[in-house]
Amino acid sequence: MLHINDLTYRIDGRLLLDQATAAISEGWKVGLVGRNGSGKTTLLRIVRGELGAEDGSVSLRKGRRFGWVAQEAPATDESLITTVLKADEERTALLTEAETATDPHRIAEIQTRLADIGAHAAEARAAEILAGLGFSHADQQRPCKDFSGGWRMRVALAAVLFSAPDLLLLDEPTNYLDLEGTVWLENYLRTYPHTVLIVSHDRDLLNKAVGRILHLDRGKLYMYTGGYDEFERQRAAKMEQNLALKAKQESQRKHMEAFVERFRYKASKARQAQSRLKMLEKMQPIATITEEQTLPFHFPSPKQMAPPIIRLVEADLGYAEGEAVLNKLTLRVDHDDRIALLGPNGEGKSTLAKALCGKLAPLTGNLYKHKKLEIGYFAQHQLDELNPKASPYTHVRALMPDATEAQVRAKTAAFGFGPAKADTAAGKLSGGEKARLLFNIAAHGGKHLLILDEPTNHLDIDSREALARALNEYEGAVILISHDPHLVEACADRLWLVKDGDAGPYEGDLNDYRSLIVSANKTKPAEGAKARPTDTKQTARRTAAARREELEPLKKKIAAAETRMEKLQELIEKIDGALADAGLFERDLALATDLSQKRAEALKAIEKAEEAWLAASEAYEAARA
């Protein structure tokens, strides 16, 4: 289907593709992965013919069509359904010709061809794709100009899916989808009848929708069978094998060099020494696979405060009086909550997040916050709010106006911007670097609550893993809005569903929610029907309140046990420091013996504290189940 042969390409003298070669067969679903800046999007542009390679070639089997999302759908007066239907150019041309054709033979040919391509079922198929991407029946009849750029990107995606090209090229398609759209796309691509090459940093999409991974690494292309998890396993095994082979080769090299050095001037061994010299010259070094370092994230943990840190009581949230997006919300956030907001785009997730962080006052009802509460807020649109002329150093200086030059430089480096990047204008930073800067600005000073609205759009897979690790190490509360299921599963222990003007706890897990989305896509409710949660809002509140009352004592027991273990560990470290003095036993045997006895007692006390912590933790998890 697609052959990439010895492809070489440079940008500003930097080698992106170095005689890269790969072959993709008919019907394969392939995920193209690699670090940000490695050249994935450039490779897709070369495949599409937008860029010419310095050397090498790209060939597509003759007669095959390929399609991609070039840009958002235009803001025209045409309806969404019409825009998508027009993407099938052959169908559109045949229908236009059918209206004016007079030759009976040609009319018969047109109708036969229309039947062959399923033209008469096309509208239903286009409507199904639009519905899967989040457009209601009413939305599909509205003109494109009524929708924002992000929604028109969905229309463009729907159009290219509807056209069903033989080779479908997609570049980060989930960046403008919500979780519901992402789950739908996973299922659609899995059963897509043709070939797919997709650039994505969404681990779940790469595990569920593709059967092969094409890795772009240091200019070369490597094909692996399986999804992303299997790719990581195979790559790790390959790294381990290469390291073992390299060690073996080095051992052989040293052995031969020692033989040559010892016997090269001895007549009886000279021929053998010369033979080994030739072997050394021909020995090709084994290239080891090295993993590029991913800069970690670090979010300073705050001081604990009594729960709840935020309460909403009978609050209506919205942007205009009398036009509430969310109605009569009664919710609370505790100091250690990890909450992910679920629900389709446009239902009010960002509205709720803005209200919780104080950017949007309730229309009615009340919002109560702990008087010392500090909140860090991150949203995608903030990337455009960075001063493009100001450097990371300048942004950090604004956070630390009284600090010394050295202190600001050190903090800027801790944010991930060393000497090479600290003074670079923000406008010249990559999307991932801007996101990193904003994360650190939002979390600076040890915020009690981090609210992250779609934080992963500009992060590669390794950076997403680093973000997940940092959030799990952070000891404050987190509210997360993300279309990345892996991040949600890794970081959230509570789910809130925001839908139909309501928001509240979702009792299932993410797999349950996935199943709910898939079943909803298969069986749409009748026009005008409104899905209702299993429990009423009032029942959910009572259940949540009872659960909190039951959990609070267990939380205190866990915290007390943790504090006890920390103090005992500090004591042991001090004792170990004293006992490390080799002369202590000679100078003061009684003191040394006493310290040793206290150390043993502290170890036993830690064991008891660990048992108490484990018992309280198990009881806590059982109560939450």
Coordinates of C-alpha atoms in Angstrom, one line a residue:
M1 CA 0.0 0.0 0.0
L2 CA 2.5 2.6 1.2
H3 CA 6.3 2.4 0.8
I4 CA 8.8 4.9 2.3
N5 CA 12.2 4.3 0.8
D6 CA 15.5 5.8 2.2
L7 CA 13.8 9.1 3.0
T8 CA 16.1 12.0 4.0
Y9 CA 14.9 15.4 5.1
R10 CA 16.4 18.4 6.9
I11 CA 14.9 21.5 8.4
D12 CA 17.3 24.5 9.0
G13 CA 20.2 22.1 8.8
R14 CA 18.7 19.7 11.4
L15 CA 18.4 16.1 10.1
L16 CA 14.9 14.9 10.8
L17 CA 14.7 11.9 8.5
D18 CA 17.9 9.9 7.9
Q19 CA 17.4 7.3 5.1
A20 CA 14.1 6.3 6.8
T21 CA 12.5 3.2 5.4
A22 CA 9.1 1.5 6.1
A23 CA 6.4 -0.4 4.3
I24 CA 2.7 -0.4 5.3
S25 CA 0.5 -3.1 3.8
E26 CA -3.2 -2.9 2.8
G27 CA -5.6 -2.8 5.7
W28 CA -2.9 -2.1 8.4
K29 CA -3.8 0.3 11.3
V30 CA -0.5 1.9 12.2
G31 CA 0.3 4.4 15.0
L32 CA 3.2 6.8 14.2
V33 CA 5.0 7.7 17.5
G34 CA 8.1 9.6 18.5
R35 CA 9.2 12.5 20.7
N36 CA 7.8 16.0 20.1
G37 CA 9.9 17.5 17.3
S38 CA 11.2 14.2 16.0
G39 CA 9.5 14.8 12.6
K40 CA 6.2 12.9 12.7
T41 CA 4.1 15.7 11.2
T42 CA 6.8 16.4 8.6
L43 CA 6.7 12.7 7.5
L44 CA 2.9 12.9 7.0
R45 CA 3.3 16.1 5.0
I46 CA 5.9 14.3 2.8
V47 CA 3.6 11.3 2.3
R48 CA 0.8 13.8 1.3
G49 CA 3.1 15.5 -1.2
E50 CA 3.1 18.8 0.5
L51 CA 6.9 18.7 1.1
G52 CA 9.6 17.3 -1.2
A53 CA 12.2 15.0 0.4
E54 CA 15.9 15.7 0.0
D55 CA 16.5 12.1 -1.0
G56 CA 14.5 8.9 -1.2
S57 CA 10.9 8.4 -2.2
V58 CA 7.3 7.7 -1.1
S59 CA 5.1 5.5 -3.2
L60 CA 1.4 4.7 -2.9
R61 CA -0.2 1.9 -4.8
K62 CA -1.6 3.1 -8.1
G63 CA -5.3 4.2 -8.0
R64 CA -5.4 4.4 -4.2
R65 CA -6.9 7.5 -2.6
F66 CA -5.6 9.1 0.6
G67 CA -7.3 11.6 2.8
W68 CA -6.4 13.8 5.8
V69 CA -7.8 16.7 7.9
A70 CA -6.1 19.6 6.2
Q71 CA -7.9 22.4 8.2
E72 CA -11.1 23.1 10.0
A73 CA -14.4 23.1 7.9
P74 CA -15.0 26.6 6.5
A75 CA -17.5 28.9 8.3
T76 CA -20.1 28.8 5.5
D77 CA -23.9 28.8 5.4
E78 CA -24.0 25.1 4.4
S79 CA -25.3 22.7 7.1
L80 CA -22.9 20.2 8.7
I81 CA -24.6 17.3 7.0
T82 CA -24.2 18.9 3.6
T83 CA -20.6 19.8 4.2
V84 CA -19.8 16.1 5.1
L85 CA -21.8 14.7 2.2
K86 CA -19.8 16.9 -0.2
A87 CA -16.6 15.2 0.9
D88 CA -17.5 12.2 -1.3
E89 CA -16.6 14.0 -4.5
E90 CA -17.6 11.1 -6.8
R91 CA -21.1 10.9 -5.3
T92 CA -21.6 14.7 -5.5
A93 CA -20.5 14.8 -9.1
L94 CA -22.7 11.8 -10.1
L95 CA -25.8 13.4 -8.4
T96 CA -25.1 16.7 -10.1
E97 CA -24.8 15.0 -13.5
A98 CA -27.9 12.9 -12.9
E99 CA -30.0 16.1 -12.7
T100 CA -29.1 17.1 -16.2
A101 CA -28.2 13.8 -18.1
T102 CA -30.4 12.9 -21.0
D103 CA -28.7 9.9 -22.6
P104 CA -30.5 6.8 -21.3
H105 CA -27.3 4.8 -21.3
R106 CA -25.4 7.4 -19.3
I107 CA -28.3 7.7 -16.8
A108 CA -28.2 3.9 -16.3
E109 CA -24.4 4.1 -15.7
I110 CA -24.9 6.9 -13.2
Q111 CA -27.6 5.0 -11.3
T112 CA -25.6 1.8 -11.3
R113 CA -22.5 3.5 -9.9
L114 CA -24.6 5.4 -7.3
A115 CA -26.0 2.0 -6.2
D116 CA -22.5 0.5 -6.1
I117 CA -21.1 3.2 -3.8
G118 CA -24.1 3.2 -1.5
A119 CA -25.1 6.7 -2.4
H120 CA -28.6 6.5 -1.2
A121 CA -27.5 5.4 2.3
A122 CA -24.8 8.1 2.4
E123 CA -26.8 10.6 4.4
A124 CA -27.5 8.1 7.2
R125 CA -23.8 7.2 7.3
A126 CA -22.8 10.8 7.4
A127 CA -25.3 11.5 10.2
E128 CA -24.0 8.5 12.2
I129 CA -20.4 9.8 12.0
L130 CA -21.4 13.3 13.0
A131 CA -23.4 11.9 15.9
G132 CA -20.4 9.9 17.0
L133 CA -18.3 13.1 17.1
G134 CA -20.9 14.9 19.3
F135 CA -23.3 16.5 16.9
S136 CA -27.0 16.1 17.6
H137 CA -29.6 15.8 14.8
A138 CA -30.5 19.4 15.3
D139 CA -26.8 20.5 15.2
Q140 CA -26.3 18.6 11.9
Q141 CA -28.9 20.9 10.2
R142 CA -27.2 24.1 11.4
P143 CA -24.7 26.0 9.2
C144 CA -21.0 25.6 9.8
K145 CA -20.6 29.3 10.6
D146 CA -22.6 28.7 13.9
F147 CA -19.7 26.6 15.3
S148 CA -16.3 27.5 16.8
G149 CA -13.0 26.4 15.3
G150 CA -12.7 23.4 17.5
W151 CA -16.1 22.1 16.5
R152 CA -15.5 22.8 12.8
M153 CA -12.3 20.7 13.2
R154 CA -14.7 17.8 14.2
V155 CA -16.7 18.5 11.0
A156 CA -13.6 18.3 8.9
L157 CA -12.7 15.0 10.6
A158 CA -16.2 13.7 10.0
A159 CA -15.9 14.7 6.3
V160 CA -12.6 12.8 5.8
L161 CA -14.0 9.7 7.6
F162 CA -17.1 9.8 5.5
S163 CA -15.0 10.0 2.3
A164 CA -13.4 6.6 3.3
P165 CA -10.0 7.0 1.6
D166 CA -7.9 4.0 1.0
L167 CA -5.1 5.5 3.2
L168 CA -6.4 7.6 6.1
L169 CA -3.8 10.0 7.5
L170 CA -4.6 11.5 10.9
D171 CA -2.4 13.9 13.0
E172 CA -3.5 14.1 16.7
P173 CA -7.2 13.8 16.0
T174 CA -8.2 13.6 19.6
N175 CA -6.8 17.0 20.5
Y176 CA -10.1 18.6 19.6
L177 CA -12.3 15.7 20.8
D178 CA -13.8 15.1 24.2
L179 CA -13.6 11.7 25.9
E180 CA -16.9 10.7 24.3
G181 CA -15.6 11.5 20.8
T182 CA -12.3 9.8 21.6
V183 CA -14.0 6.6 22.6
W184 CA -16.2 6.7 19.5
L185 CA -13.1 7.3 17.2
E186 CA -11.3 4.3 18.8
N187 CA -14.2 2.0 17.9
Y188 CA -14.6 3.5 14.4
L189 CA -10.9 3.2 13.5
R190 CA -10.7 -0.3 14.8
T191 CA -13.3 -1.4 12.2
Y192 CA -12.3 1.0 9.5
P193 CA -12.0 -1.2 6.3
H194 CA -8.9 0.5 4.8
T195 CA -5.4 1.5 5.9
V196 CA -4.8 4.0 8.6
L197 CA -1.6 5.9 9.6
I198 CA -2.2 8.0 12.7
V199 CA 0.1 10.3 14.7
S200 CA -1.1 10.3 18.3
H201 CA 0.1 10.7 21.9
D202 CA -3.1 9.1 23.3
R203 CA -1.9 5.8 24.8
D204 CA -5.4 4.3 24.9
L205 CA -6.1 5.1 21.3
L206 CA -2.8 3.5 20.3
N207 CA -3.7 0.4 22.3
K208 CA -7.2 0.0 21.1
A209 CA -7.3 1.3 17.5
V210 CA -4.0 0.2 15.9
G211 CA -2.3 -3.1 15.4
R212 CA 1.2 -1.8 14.7
I213 CA 3.5 1.0 15.9
L214 CA 5.8 2.8 13.6
H215 CA 8.5 4.5 15.8
L216 CA 10.4 7.5 14.4
D217 CA 13.6 7.7 16.5
R218 CA 16.7 9.7 15.6
G219 CA 15.7 9.9 11.9
K220 CA 15.0 6.2 11.5
L221 CA 11.7 4.3 11.3
Y222 CA 11.1 1.0 13.2
M223 CA 8.0 -1.1 12.9
Y224 CA 6.6 -3.0 15.9
T225 CA 3.6 -5.4 16.0
G226 CA 0.9 -4.7 18.6
G227 CA -0.4 -1.6 20.3
Y228 CA 1.6 0.9 22.3
D229 CA 2.0 -1.2 25.5
E230 CA 3.3 -4.0 23.4
F231 CA 5.7 -1.6 21.6
E232 CA 7.1 -0.4 24.9
R233 CA 7.6 -4.0 26.1
Q234 CA 9.4 -5.0 22.8
R235 CA 11.5 -1.9 22.8
A236 CA 12.6 -2.4 26.4
A237 CA 13.5 -6.0 25.6
K238 CA 15.5 -4.8 22.6
M239 CA 17.3 -2.3 24.7
E240 CA 18.2 -5.0 27.2
Q241 CA 19.4 -7.4 24.5
N242 CA 21.5 -4.7 22.8
L243 CA 23.2 -3.8 26.1
A244 CA 24.0 -7.4 26.8
L245 CA 25.4 -7.9 23.2
K246 CA 27.4 -4.7 23.5
A247 CA 28.9 -5.9 26.9
K248 CA 29.7 -9.3 25.3
Q249 CA 31.4 -7.5 22.3
E250 CA 33.4 -5.3 24.6
S251 CA 34.6 -8.3 26.6
Q252 CA 35.7 -10.0 23.3
R253 CA 37.4 -6.9 22.2
K254 CA 39.4 -6.5 25.4
H255 CA 40.4 -10.2 25.3
M256 CA 41.7 -9.9 21.7
E257 CA 43.5 -6.6 22.4
A258 CA 45.2 -8.2 25.4
F259 CA 46.3 -11.2 23.2
V260 CA 47.6 -8.9 20.5
E261 CA 49.5 -6.7 23.0
R262 CA 51.1 -9.8 24.6
F263 CA 52.0 -11.8 21.5
R264 CA 52.3 -9.5 18.5
Y265 CA 56.1 -9.5 18.7
K266 CA 56.5 -13.2 19.5
A267 CA 57.4 -15.1 16.3
S268 CA 55.4 -18.3 17.2
K269 CA 52.2 -16.2 17.9
A270 CA 52.6 -13.4 15.4
R271 CA 50.2 -14.9 12.8
Q272 CA 47.5 -15.4 15.4
A273 CA 48.0 -11.9 16.7
Q274 CA 47.7 -10.5 13.1
S275 CA 44.5 -12.5 12.6
R276 CA 43.0 -11.0 15.7
L277 CA 44.0 -7.5 14.6
K278 CA 42.1 -8.0 11.4
M279 CA 39.1 -9.2 13.4
L280 CA 39.2 -6.1 15.6
E281 CA 39.3 -3.9 12.5
K282 CA 36.2 -5.6 11.0
M283 CA 34.3 -5.7 14.3
Q284 CA 31.3 -3.3 13.9
P285 CA 30.2 -1.6 17.2
I286 CA 26.7 -2.5 18.3
A287 CA 24.5 0.5 18.4
T288 CA 22.7 0.7 21.7
I289 CA 19.2 2.1 22.0
T290 CA 19.3 4.9 24.5
E291 CA 16.2 6.4 26.0
E292 CA 15.9 10.2 25.8
Q293 CA 15.4 11.8 29.2
T294 CA 12.0 13.3 29.9
L295 CA 12.0 16.4 32.1
P296 CA 10.0 15.7 35.2
F297 CA 7.2 17.9 36.5
H298 CA 7.1 18.9 40.1
F299 CA 4.1 20.4 41.9
P300 CA 5.0 21.6 45.4
S301 CA 2.6 20.1 48.0
P302 CA 0.6 22.5 50.2
K303 CA 0.0 22.5 53.9
Q304 CA -3.0 20.4 54.9
M305 CA -6.3 22.2 55.8
A306 CA -9.5 21.0 57.3
P307 CA -12.1 19.6 54.8
P308 CA -14.0 20.7 52.9
I309 CA -11.9 23.2 51.0
I310 CA -14.8 24.2 48.7
R311 CA -18.6 23.8 48.9
L312 CA -21.3 24.6 46.4
V313 CA -24.8 24.9 47.8
E314 CA -27.8 25.0 45.6
A315 CA -25.7 26.9 43.0
D316 CA -26.7 27.8 39.5
L317 CA -23.7 28.4 37.2
G318 CA -23.7 30.2 33.9
Y319 CA -22.6 33.3 32.1
A320 CA -25.9 35.3 31.9
E321 CA -28.7 35.9 34.4
G322 CA -31.5 33.4 33.8
E323 CA -29.4 31.2 31.5
A324 CA -27.8 28.7 33.8
V325 CA -25.6 26.0 32.3
L326 CA -25.7 24.0 35.5
N327 CA -28.5 24.0 38.0
K328 CA -28.9 23.7 41.8
L329 CA -25.4 22.1 42.4
T330 CA -24.5 20.9 45.9
L331 CA -21.0 19.5 45.9
R332 CA -17.9 19.6 48.0
V333 CA -14.2 19.2 47.4
D334 CA -11.9 17.8 50.2
H335 CA -8.2 18.5 50.6
D336 CA -7.1 15.1 49.1
D337 CA -9.7 14.6 46.4
R338 CA -8.7 13.5 42.9
I339 CA -11.7 14.2 40.7
A340 CA -12.1 13.8 37.0
L341 CA -15.0 15.6 35.3
L342 CA -16.8 13.5 32.7
G343 CA -19.3 14.5 30.1
P344 CA -19.6 15.7 26.5
N345 CA -18.1 19.0 25.4
G346 CA -20.6 21.8 25.8
E347 CA -22.3 20.3 28.9
G348 CA -20.5 22.6 31.4
K349 CA -17.3 20.9 32.6
S350 CA -15.2 24.1 32.0
T351 CA -18.0 26.2 33.5
L352 CA -17.9 24.2 36.7
A353 CA -14.1 24.4 36.8
K354 CA -14.1 28.2 36.4
A355 CA -16.7 28.5 39.2
L356 CA -14.6 26.3 41.5
C357 CA -11.4 28.4 40.9
G358 CA -13.3 31.7 41.4
K359 CA -13.3 32.9 37.7
L360 CA -17.1 32.6 37.6
A361 CA -19.4 33.6 40.4
P362 CA -22.7 31.6 40.9
L363 CA -25.8 33.1 39.4
T364 CA -27.7 31.9 42.5
G365 CA -26.9 29.8 45.5
N366 CA -23.5 29.9 47.3
L367 CA -19.9 28.9 46.9
Y368 CA -17.9 28.6 50.1
K369 CA -14.1 28.4 50.2
H370 CA -11.6 27.8 53.0
K371 CA -10.3 31.3 53.8
K372 CA -6.6 30.3 53.2
L373 CA -7.3 28.3 50.0
E374 CA -5.0 28.8 47.1
I375 CA -5.9 27.4 43.7
G376 CA -3.8 26.8 40.6
Y377 CA -5.7 26.8 37.3
F378 CA -4.5 25.6 33.9
A379 CA -6.5 25.7 30.6
Q380 CA -5.4 25.3 27.0
H381 CA -6.4 28.9 26.0
Q382 CA -3.9 30.2 28.5
L383 CA -1.1 29.2 26.1
D384 CA -2.1 32.2 24.0
E385 CA -2.2 34.4 27.0
L386 CA 1.6 34.1 27.7
N387 CA 3.5 37.2 26.8
P388 CA 5.1 36.1 23.5
K389 CA 8.0 38.5 24.0
A390 CA 8.7 37.5 27.6
S391 CA 11.0 34.6 28.4
P392 CA 10.5 31.9 30.9
Y393 CA 12.9 33.8 33.2
T394 CA 10.8 36.9 32.9
H395 CA 7.6 34.9 33.8
V396 CA 9.3 33.4 36.8
R397 CA 10.7 36.8 37.9
A398 CA 7.1 38.0 38.1
L399 CA 6.3 35.2 40.5
M400 CA 9.4 36.0 42.7
P401 CA 9.8 39.8 42.6
D402 CA 12.0 40.0 45.7
A403 CA 14.3 37.0 44.9
T404 CA 17.9 37.3 43.8
E405 CA 19.0 36.7 40.2
A406 CA 20.5 33.4 41.2
Q407 CA 17.3 32.3 43.0
V408 CA 15.1 33.2 39.9
R409 CA 17.6 31.4 37.6
A410 CA 17.5 28.3 39.8
K411 CA 13.7 28.3 39.9
T412 CA 13.5 28.7 36.1
A413 CA 15.8 25.7 35.7
A414 CA 13.6 23.7 38.1
F415 CA 10.7 24.6 35.9
G416 CA 12.6 22.8 33.1
F417 CA 14.2 25.8 31.4
G418 CA 18.0 25.7 31.7
P419 CA 20.5 28.2 30.3
A420 CA 19.6 27.2 26.7
K421 CA 15.9 28.1 27.1
A422 CA 15.6 30.4 30.1
D423 CA 15.9 33.6 28.0
T424 CA 14.0 32.4 24.9
A425 CA 10.9 34.4 24.0
A426 CA 7.7 32.5 24.9
G427 CA 6.5 33.0 21.3
K428 CA 9.4 30.8 20.1
L429 CA 8.7 27.9 22.6
S430 CA 7.0 24.8 21.4
G431 CA 3.4 24.0 22.6
G432 CA 4.8 21.4 25.1
E433 CA 7.3 24.0 26.5
K434 CA 4.6 26.6 26.9
A435 CA 2.4 24.1 28.7
R436 CA 5.3 23.1 31.0
L437 CA 5.8 26.8 31.9
L438 CA 2.1 27.3 32.6
F439 CA 1.9 24.2 34.7
N440 CA 4.7 25.4 36.9
I441 CA 3.3 28.9 37.1
A442 CA -0.1 27.5 38.2
A443 CA 1.4 25.3 40.8
H444 CA 4.0 27.7 42.2
G445 CA 4.0 28.2 45.9
G446 CA 2.2 25.0 46.8
K447 CA -1.4 25.4 45.8
H448 CA -4.1 23.5 47.8
L449 CA -6.1 22.7 44.6
L450 CA -5.0 22.2 41.0
I451 CA -7.6 22.5 38.3
L452 CA -6.4 21.2 35.0
D453 CA -8.5 21.7 31.9
E454 CA -7.2 19.5 29.0
P455 CA -3.6 19.6 30.1
T456 CA -2.2 17.0 27.7
N457 CA -2.9 18.4 24.2
H458 CA 0.7 19.5 23.6
L459 CA 2.5 16.7 25.5
D460 CA 4.0 13.6 24.1
I461 CA 3.4 10.2 25.7
D462 CA 6.5 10.3 27.9
S463 CA 5.6 13.8 29.1
R464 CA 2.1 12.7 29.9
E465 CA 3.5 9.9 32.0
A466 CA 5.7 12.5 33.8
L467 CA 2.6 14.6 34.4
A468 CA 0.7 11.7 35.8
R469 CA 3.6 10.8 38.2
A470 CA 3.8 14.5 39.4
L471 CA 0.1 14.6 40.1
N472 CA 0.2 11.4 42.0
E473 CA 3.1 12.7 44.1
Y474 CA 1.4 16.0 44.7
E475 CA -0.5 16.0 48.1
G476 CA -3.2 18.6 47.3
A477 CA -6.5 18.2 45.6
V478 CA -6.8 17.8 41.8
I479 CA -9.8 18.4 39.5
L480 CA -9.1 17.1 36.0
I481 CA -10.8 17.6 32.7
S482 CA -9.2 15.4 30.0
H483 CA -10.0 13.4 26.9
D484 CA -7.0 11.2 27.8
P485 CA -8.4 8.0 29.5
H486 CA -5.0 6.9 30.6
L487 CA -4.3 10.1 32.5
V488 CA -7.8 9.9 34.1
E489 CA -7.3 6.3 35.2
A490 CA -3.8 7.0 36.5
C491 CA -4.7 10.1 38.6
A492 CA -8.4 10.2 39.5
D493 CA -10.1 8.2 42.2
R494 CA -13.5 10.0 41.9
L495 CA -15.6 10.7 38.8
W496 CA -18.2 13.5 38.4
L497 CA -20.6 13.4 35.5
V498 CA -21.5 16.8 34.0
K499 CA -24.5 16.4 31.8
D500 CA -28.0 17.7 31.2
G501 CA -27.6 20.7 33.4
D502 CA -26.5 18.6 36.4
A503 CA -23.1 17.6 37.9
G504 CA -22.5 14.9 40.5
P505 CA -20.7 11.7 41.5
Y506 CA -20.6 9.0 38.8
E507 CA -20.7 5.7 40.7
G508 CA -19.1 3.5 38.0
D509 CA -15.5 3.5 36.8
L510 CA -14.1 4.7 33.5
N511 CA -14.7 1.3 31.8
D512 CA -18.3 1.5 32.8
Y513 CA -18.5 5.0 31.3
R514 CA -16.8 3.7 28.1
S515 CA -19.5 1.1 27.8
L516 CA -22.2 3.7 28.4
I517 CA -20.8 5.8 25.6
V518 CA -20.6 2.8 23.2
S519 CA -24.1 1.7 24.0
A520 CA -25.4 5.2 23.6
N521 CA -23.8 5.5 20.2
K522 CA -25.4 2.2 19.2
T523 CA -28.9 3.0 20.5
K524 CA -29.6 6.8 20.4
P525 CA -32.7 7.8 22.5
A526 CA -35.8 9.0 20.7
E527 CA -35.9 12.7 19.7
G528 CA -36.8 14.7 22.8
A529 CA -36.0 11.9 25.2
K530 CA -33.7 12.8 28.1
A531 CA -31.4 10.4 29.8
R532 CA -31.7 10.4 33.5
P533 CA -29.1 9.2 36.1
T534 CA -29.9 6.0 38.0
D535 CA -30.2 7.8 41.3
T536 CA -31.8 11.1 41.9
K537 CA -29.7 14.1 42.8
Q538 CA -31.0 14.2 46.3
T539 CA -30.3 10.5 46.9
A540 CA -26.7 11.0 45.5
R541 CA -26.1 13.9 48.0
R542 CA -27.4 11.9 50.9
T543 CA -25.2 8.9 49.9
A544 CA -22.2 11.1 49.5
A545 CA -22.7 12.8 52.8
A546 CA -23.0 9.4 54.6
R547 CA -19.9 8.2 52.9
R548 CA -17.9 11.2 53.9
E549 CA -19.0 10.9 57.5
E550 CA -17.9 7.3 57.5
L551 CA -14.6 8.0 55.9
E552 CA -13.4 11.0 57.9
P553 CA -12.3 9.0 61.0
L554 CA -10.4 6.5 58.8
K555 CA -8.7 9.4 57.0
K556 CA -7.5 10.8 60.4
K557 CA -6.2 7.3 61.4
I558 CA -4.3 7.1 58.1
A559 CA -2.8 10.6 58.5
A560 CA -1.8 9.9 62.1
A561 CA -0.1 6.6 61.2
E562 CA 1.8 8.4 58.3
T563 CA 2.9 11.1 60.7
R564 CA 4.1 8.6 63.2
M565 CA 6.1 6.6 60.6
E566 CA 7.7 9.8 59.3
K567 CA 8.9 10.8 62.9
L568 CA 10.2 7.4 63.6
Q569 CA 12.1 7.3 60.4
E570 CA 13.6 10.7 61.2
L571 CA 14.7 9.3 64.6
I572 CA 16.3 6.2 63.0
E573 CA 18.2 8.4 60.5
K574 CA 19.6 10.5 63.4
I575 CA 20.6 7.3 65.3
D576 CA 22.2 5.9 62.2
G577 CA 24.2 9.1 61.8
A578 CA 25.5 8.8 65.4
L579 CA 26.3 5.1 65.0
A580 CA 28.2 5.8 61.8
D581 CA 31.0 7.2 64.0
A582 CA 33.4 4.3 64.0
G583 CA 35.0 5.4 67.3
L584 CA 31.8 5.8 69.3
F585 CA 31.9 2.2 70.7
E586 CA 35.5 2.8 72.0
R587 CA 34.7 6.3 73.5
D588 CA 31.3 5.6 75.0
L589 CA 30.2 2.0 74.9
A590 CA 27.1 2.7 77.1
L591 CA 25.9 5.4 74.7
A592 CA 26.4 3.2 71.7
T593 CA 24.5 0.3 73.3
D594 CA 21.7 2.7 74.3
L595 CA 21.4 4.1 70.7
S596 CA 21.4 0.5 69.3
Q597 CA 18.6 -0.5 71.6
K598 CA 16.6 2.7 70.8
R599 CA 17.0 1.9 67.1
A600 CA 15.6 -1.6 67.5
E601 CA 12.6 -0.1 69.5
A602 CA 12.0 2.4 66.7
L603 CA 12.0 -0.3 64.1
K604 CA 9.4 -2.2 66.0
A605 CA 7.3 1.0 66.5
I606 CA 7.5 1.5 62.7
E607 CA 6.2 -2.0 62.1
K608 CA 3.2 -1.3 64.4
A609 CA 2.5 2.1 62.7
E610 CA 2.7 0.4 59.3
E611 CA 0.2 -2.2 60.5
A612 CA -2.1 0.5 61.8
W613 CA -1.8 2.4 58.5
L614 CA -2.5 -0.7 56.4
A615 CA -5.6 -1.6 58.5
A616 CA -7.0 1.9 58.2
S617 CA -6.2 2.1 54.5
E618 CA -7.9 -1.2 53.8
A619 CA -11.0 -0.1 55.8
Y620 CA -11.0 3.2 53.9
E621 CA -10.9 1.5 50.5
A622 CA -13.6 -1.0 51.6
A623 CA -15.8 1.9 52.7
R624 CA -15.3 3.7 49.4
A625 CA -15.9 0.6 47.3

